[in-house]
PDB file of C-alpha atoms in Angstrom:
ATOM      1  CA  MET A   1     109.823  94.166 125.318  1.00 73.00           C
ATOM      2  CA  ARG A   2     109.860  91.202 122.966  1.00 83.00           C
ATOM      3  CA  LEU A   3     109.138  87.596 123.890  1.00 90.00           C
ATOM      4  CA  THR A   4     111.640  84.877 122.972  1.00 92.00           C
ATOM      5  CA  LYS A   5     110.872  82.790 119.909  1.00 95.00           C
ATOM      6  CA  SER A   6     110.490  79.837 122.264  1.00 96.00           C
ATOM      7  CA  THR A   7     107.764  81.540 124.207  1.00 96.00           C
ATOM      8  CA  ASP A   8     105.977  82.604 121.043  1.00 95.00           C
ATOM      9  CA  ILE A   9     105.980  79.034 119.770  1.00 96.00           C
ATOM     10  CA  ALA A  10     104.792  77.725 123.172  1.00 97.00           C
ATOM     11  CA  LEU A  11     101.836  80.050 123.215  1.00 96.00           C
ATOM     12  CA  ARG A  12     100.859  79.148 119.669  1.00 94.00           C
ATOM     13  CA  ILE A  13     101.116  75.402 120.420  1.00 95.00           C
ATOM     14  CA  ALA A  14      99.084  75.854 123.634  1.00 96.00           C
ATOM     15  CA  MET A  15      96.369  77.749 121.815  1.00 94.00           C
ATOM     16  CA  ARG A  16      96.186  75.139 119.027  1.00 92.00           C
ATOM     17  CA  LEU A  17      95.865  72.371 121.641  1.00 94.00           C
ATOM     18  CA  ALA A  18      93.212  74.350 123.506  1.00 92.00           C
ATOM     19  CA  VAL A  19      90.878  74.389 120.450  1.00 89.00           C
ATOM     20  CA  LEU A  20      91.607  70.784 119.600  1.00 86.00           C
ATOM     21  CA  GLY A  21      90.945  69.595 123.176  1.00 75.00           C
ATOM     22  CA  ASP A  22      87.379  68.626 122.531  1.00 61.00           C
ATOM     23  CA  ALA A  23      87.847  67.527 118.917  1.00 63.00           C
ATOM     24  CA  GLY A  24      88.861  63.958 119.658  1.00 64.00           C
ATOM     25  CA  ASP A  25      92.284  62.721 118.504  1.00 76.00           C
ATOM     26  CA  ALA A  26      95.241  64.237 120.194  1.00 89.00           C
ATOM     27  CA  PRO A  27      97.695  65.572 117.561  1.00 92.00           C
ATOM     28  CA  THR A  28     101.427  64.691 117.501  1.00 92.00           C
ATOM     29  CA  THR A  29     104.157  67.216 117.995  1.00 94.00           C
ATOM     30  CA  ARG A  30     104.898  67.055 114.287  1.00 93.00           C
ATOM     31  CA  GLU A  31     101.276  67.775 113.366  1.00 93.00           C
ATOM     32  CA  VAL A  32     101.089  70.760 115.733  1.00 94.00           C
ATOM     33  CA  ALA A  33     104.423  72.114 114.534  1.00 95.00           C
ATOM     34  CA  SER A  34     103.191  71.928 110.947  1.00 93.00           C
ATOM     35  CA  ALA A  35      99.862  73.594 111.711  1.00 92.00           C
ATOM     36  CA  VAL A  36     101.452  76.557 113.514  1.00 93.00           C
ATOM     37  CA  GLN A  37     104.284  76.656 110.919  1.00 93.00           C
ATOM     38  CA  VAL A  38     107.290  76.144 113.119  1.00 95.00           C
ATOM     39  CA  PRO A  39     110.145  73.723 112.660  1.00 96.00           C
ATOM     40  CA  TYR A  40     109.533  70.352 114.286  1.00 96.00           C
ATOM     41  CA  THR A  41     112.829  70.518 116.290  1.00 96.00           C
ATOM     42  CA  HIS A  42     111.771  73.843 117.888  1.00 96.00           C
ATOM     43  CA  ALA A  43     108.280  72.510 118.624  1.00 96.00           C
ATOM     44  CA  ALA A  44     109.690  69.368 120.259  1.00 96.00           C
ATOM     45  CA  LYS A  45     111.857  71.447 122.684  1.00 97.00           C
ATOM     46  CA  VAL A  46     108.940  73.728 123.482  1.00 97.00           C
ATOM     47  CA  VAL A  47     106.514  70.788 124.050  1.00 97.00           C
ATOM     48  CA  SER A  48     109.069  69.329 126.443  1.00 96.00           C
ATOM     49  CA  LYS A  49     109.238  72.576 128.365  1.00 97.00           C
ATOM     50  CA  LEU A  50     105.381  72.818 128.451  1.00 97.00           C
ATOM     51  CA  GLN A  51     105.236  69.283 129.676  1.00 97.00           C
ATOM     52  CA  HIS A  52     107.764  70.039 132.423  1.00 97.00           C
ATOM     53  CA  LEU A  53     105.607  73.087 133.482  1.00 96.00           C
ATOM     54  CA  GLY A  54     102.511  70.847 133.677  1.00 96.00           C
ATOM     55  CA  ALA A  55     100.728  72.714 130.837  1.00 96.00           C
ATOM     56  CA  VAL A  56     100.877  69.813 128.275  1.00 96.00           C
ATOM     57  CA  GLU A  57     100.468  66.119 128.573  1.00 95.00           C
ATOM     58  CA  ALA A  58     102.337  64.016 125.949  1.00 91.00           C
ATOM     59  CA  ARG A  59     101.447  60.338 125.452  1.00 88.00           C
ATOM     60  CA  ARG A  60     103.552  58.016 123.257  1.00 86.00           C
ATOM     61  CA  GLY A  61     102.434  55.226 121.034  1.00 80.00           C
ATOM     62  CA  ARG A  62      99.070  54.293 119.523  1.00 79.00           C
ATOM     63  CA  GLY A  63      96.418  56.638 120.733  1.00 76.00           C
ATOM     64  CA  GLY A  64      99.085  59.008 121.970  1.00 82.00           C
ATOM     65  CA  GLY A  65      99.565  62.626 121.249  1.00 90.00           C
ATOM     66  CA  LEU A  66      99.449  66.020 122.921  1.00 94.00           C
ATOM     67  CA  THR A  67      96.765  67.430 125.134  1.00 94.00           C
ATOM     68  CA  LEU A  68      96.593  70.682 127.044  1.00 94.00           C
ATOM     69  CA  THR A  69      96.094  70.060 130.746  1.00 94.00           C
ATOM     70  CA  THR A  70      93.497  71.868 132.808  1.00 94.00           C
ATOM     71  CA  ALA A  71      96.372  73.964 134.313  1.00 95.00           C
ATOM     72  CA  GLY A  72      97.523  74.768 130.825  1.00 95.00           C
ATOM     73  CA  ARG A  73      94.115  75.722 129.680  1.00 94.00           C
ATOM     74  CA  ARG A  74      92.835  77.661 132.716  1.00 95.00           C
ATOM     75  CA  GLY A  75      96.027  78.755 134.481  1.00 96.00           C
ATOM     76  CA  SER A  76      97.342  82.308 134.499  1.00 97.00           C
ATOM     77  CA  LEU A  77      98.826  83.368 131.185  1.00 97.00           C
ATOM     78  CA  GLY A  78     101.083  85.734 133.073  1.00 96.00           C
ATOM     79  CA  ARG A  79     102.487  82.925 135.180  1.00 96.00           C
ATOM     80  CA  LEU A  80     103.040  80.765 132.073  1.00 97.00           C
ATOM     81  CA  VAL A  81     104.868  83.482 130.170  1.00 96.00           C
ATOM     82  CA  ARG A  82     106.965  84.311 133.307  1.00 95.00           C
ATOM     83  CA  GLU A  83     107.986  80.668 133.526  1.00 95.00           C
ATOM     84  CA  LEU A  84     108.709  80.391 129.845  1.00 96.00           C
ATOM     85  CA  GLU A  85     110.748  83.640 129.719  1.00 93.00           C
ATOM     86  CA  GLY A  86     112.700  83.053 132.928  1.00 88.00           C
ATOM     87  CA  ALA A  87     113.905  85.679 135.386  1.00 79.00           C
ATOM     88  CA  ASP A  88     116.352  87.585 133.100  1.00 80.00           C
ATOM     89  CA  ASP A  89     116.417  91.335 132.991  1.00 78.00           C
ATOM     90  CA  VAL A  90     115.188  93.106 129.907  1.00 80.00           C
ATOM     91  CA  VAL A  91     118.675  94.606 129.512  1.00 82.00           C
ATOM     92  CA  GLY A  92     122.067  93.000 130.019  1.00 80.00           C
ATOM     93  CA  CYS A  93     123.589  95.116 132.795  1.00 81.00           C
ATOM     94  CA  GLU A  94     125.887  92.314 133.808  1.00 82.00           C
ATOM     95  CA  ASP A  95     126.788  91.118 130.308  1.00 85.00           C
ATOM     96  CA  ASP A  96     130.419  90.927 129.260  1.00 85.00           C
ATOM     97  CA  PRO A  97     131.511  93.665 129.313  1.00 89.00           C
ATOM     98  CA  PRO A  98     129.205  94.901 132.096  1.00 85.00           C
ATOM     99  CA  CYS A  99     127.520  98.236 131.702  1.00 85.00           C
ATOM    100  CA  PRO A 100     129.607 101.008 133.300  1.00 87.00           C
ATOM    101  CA  LEU A 101     126.438 102.675 134.625  1.00 85.00           C
ATOM    102  CA  ARG A 102     125.209  99.616 136.600  1.00 78.00           C
ATOM    103  CA  GLY A 103     126.367 100.968 139.956  1.00 81.00           C
ATOM    104  CA  GLY A 104     124.031 104.070 139.877  1.00 84.00           C
ATOM    105  CA  CYS A 105     121.661 103.530 137.014  1.00 86.00           C
ATOM    106  CA  ARG A 106     117.897 103.777 137.484  1.00 89.00           C
ATOM    107  CA  LEU A 107     117.079 102.258 134.099  1.00 89.00           C
ATOM    108  CA  ARG A 108     117.355  98.673 135.252  1.00 85.00           C
ATOM    109  CA  GLY A 109     114.743  99.154 138.006  1.00 87.00           C
ATOM    110  CA  ALA A 110     112.361 101.073 135.679  1.00 92.00           C
ATOM    111  CA  LEU A 111     112.613  98.352 133.023  1.00 90.00           C
ATOM    112  CA  ARG A 112     112.050  95.622 135.639  1.00 90.00           C
ATOM    113  CA  ALA A 113     108.913  97.469 136.801  1.00 93.00           C
ATOM    114  CA  ALA A 114     107.734  97.753 133.210  1.00 93.00           C
ATOM    115  CA  GLN A 115     108.364  94.084 132.626  1.00 92.00           C
ATOM    116  CA  GLU A 116     106.335  93.147 135.702  1.00 93.00           C
ATOM    117  CA  ALA A 117     103.499  95.444 134.543  1.00 95.00           C
ATOM    118  CA  PHE A 118     103.520  93.543 131.246  1.00 94.00           C
ATOM    119  CA  TYR A 119     103.222  90.163 133.027  1.00 94.00           C
ATOM    120  CA  ALA A 120     100.641  91.578 135.421  1.00 96.00           C
ATOM    121  CA  SER A 121      98.456  92.546 132.400  1.00 97.00           C
ATOM    122  CA  LEU A 122      98.534  88.906 131.348  1.00 96.00           C
ATOM    123  CA  ASP A 123      97.818  87.461 134.845  1.00 97.00           C
ATOM    124  CA  PRO A 124      94.013  87.537 134.561  1.00 97.00           C
ATOM    125  CA  LEU A 125      94.041  85.808 131.186  1.00 97.00           C
ATOM    126  CA  SER A 126      94.284  82.111 130.349  1.00 96.00           C
ATOM    127  CA  VAL A 127      95.096  80.252 127.156  1.00 95.00           C
ATOM    128  CA  ALA A 128      91.374  79.444 127.015  1.00 92.00           C
ATOM    129  CA  ASP A 129      90.594  83.187 126.935  1.00 93.00           C
ATOM    130  CA  LEU A 130      92.923  83.598 123.897  1.00 92.00           C
ATOM    131  CA  THR A 131      90.961  81.051 121.846  1.00 88.00           C
ATOM    132  CA  ASP A 132      87.597  82.803 121.823  1.00 83.00           C
ATOM    133  CA  ALA A 133      86.280  83.906 118.399  1.00 79.00           C
ATOM    134  CA  PRO A 134      87.710  84.910 116.038  1.00 80.00           C
ATOM    135  CA  THR A 135      90.932  83.131 117.090  1.00 80.00           C
ATOM    136  CA  GLY A 136      89.414  79.756 117.914  1.00 78.00           C
ATOM    137  CA  PRO A 137      87.862  79.180 114.513  1.00 75.00           C
ATOM    138  CA  LEU A 138      91.013  80.380 112.802  1.00 80.00           C
ATOM    139  CA  LEU A 139      93.108  77.919 114.870  1.00 81.00           C
ATOM    140  CA  LEU A 140      90.725  75.135 113.926  1.00 78.00           C
ATOM    141  CA  SER A 141      91.105  75.995 110.207  1.00 80.00           C
ATOM    142  CA  LEU A 142      94.871  75.508 110.311  1.00 77.00           C
ATOM    143  CA  THR A 143      95.902  72.255 108.613  1.00 70.00           C
ATOM    144  CA  SER A 144      98.934  70.152 109.289  1.00 60.00           C
ATOM    145  CA  ALA A 145     100.200  70.515 105.738  1.00 53.00           C
ATOM    146  CA  PRO A 146     101.177  73.860 104.260  1.00 49.00           C
ATOM    147  CA  ALA A 147      98.758  75.135 101.655  1.00 44.00           C
ATOM    148  CA  ALA A 148      99.760  74.442  98.051  1.00 43.00           C
ATOM    149  CA  PRO A 149     100.961  77.438  96.112  1.00 49.00           C
ATOM    150  CA  PRO A 150      98.521  78.798  93.525  1.00 47.00           C
ATOM    151  CA  PRO A 151      99.082  77.400  90.018  1.00 51.00           C
ATOM    152  CA  THR A 152     100.956  79.569  87.606  1.00 56.00           C
ATOM    153  CA  ASN A 153      99.715  79.999  84.046  1.00 50.00           C
TER     154      ASN A 153
END
């Protein structure tokens, strides 16, 4: 199973916000996008979704920025990933054209059970759990500007 790019970006943004939570100034979407090395347009869409899910609070204007809510920091990682990924099956049995085996196939049920086992393994974790050392210090070391390439001689 592979998570969507959107979920990957959402988790990276949430983790970055988790370690910045106590550091003072709330970063902008552009700053977070740069730090986790994703395009701003993708980050903006993901932040909007995280805000809709109650995981991120976004304030506009002077003194504004992004903060991870308590629910975003301490809530179940499995629940968050389920909500970000949606309820789609791992395989496209009903795609166009639909799979000719869909009427009697046991694969769909087996994959659904495997998908739920994957989510269940994330249920006891939170975003805060993901930011323990060594990840937290690494996330804090990320800068908003990409590192300059080494000089060539």
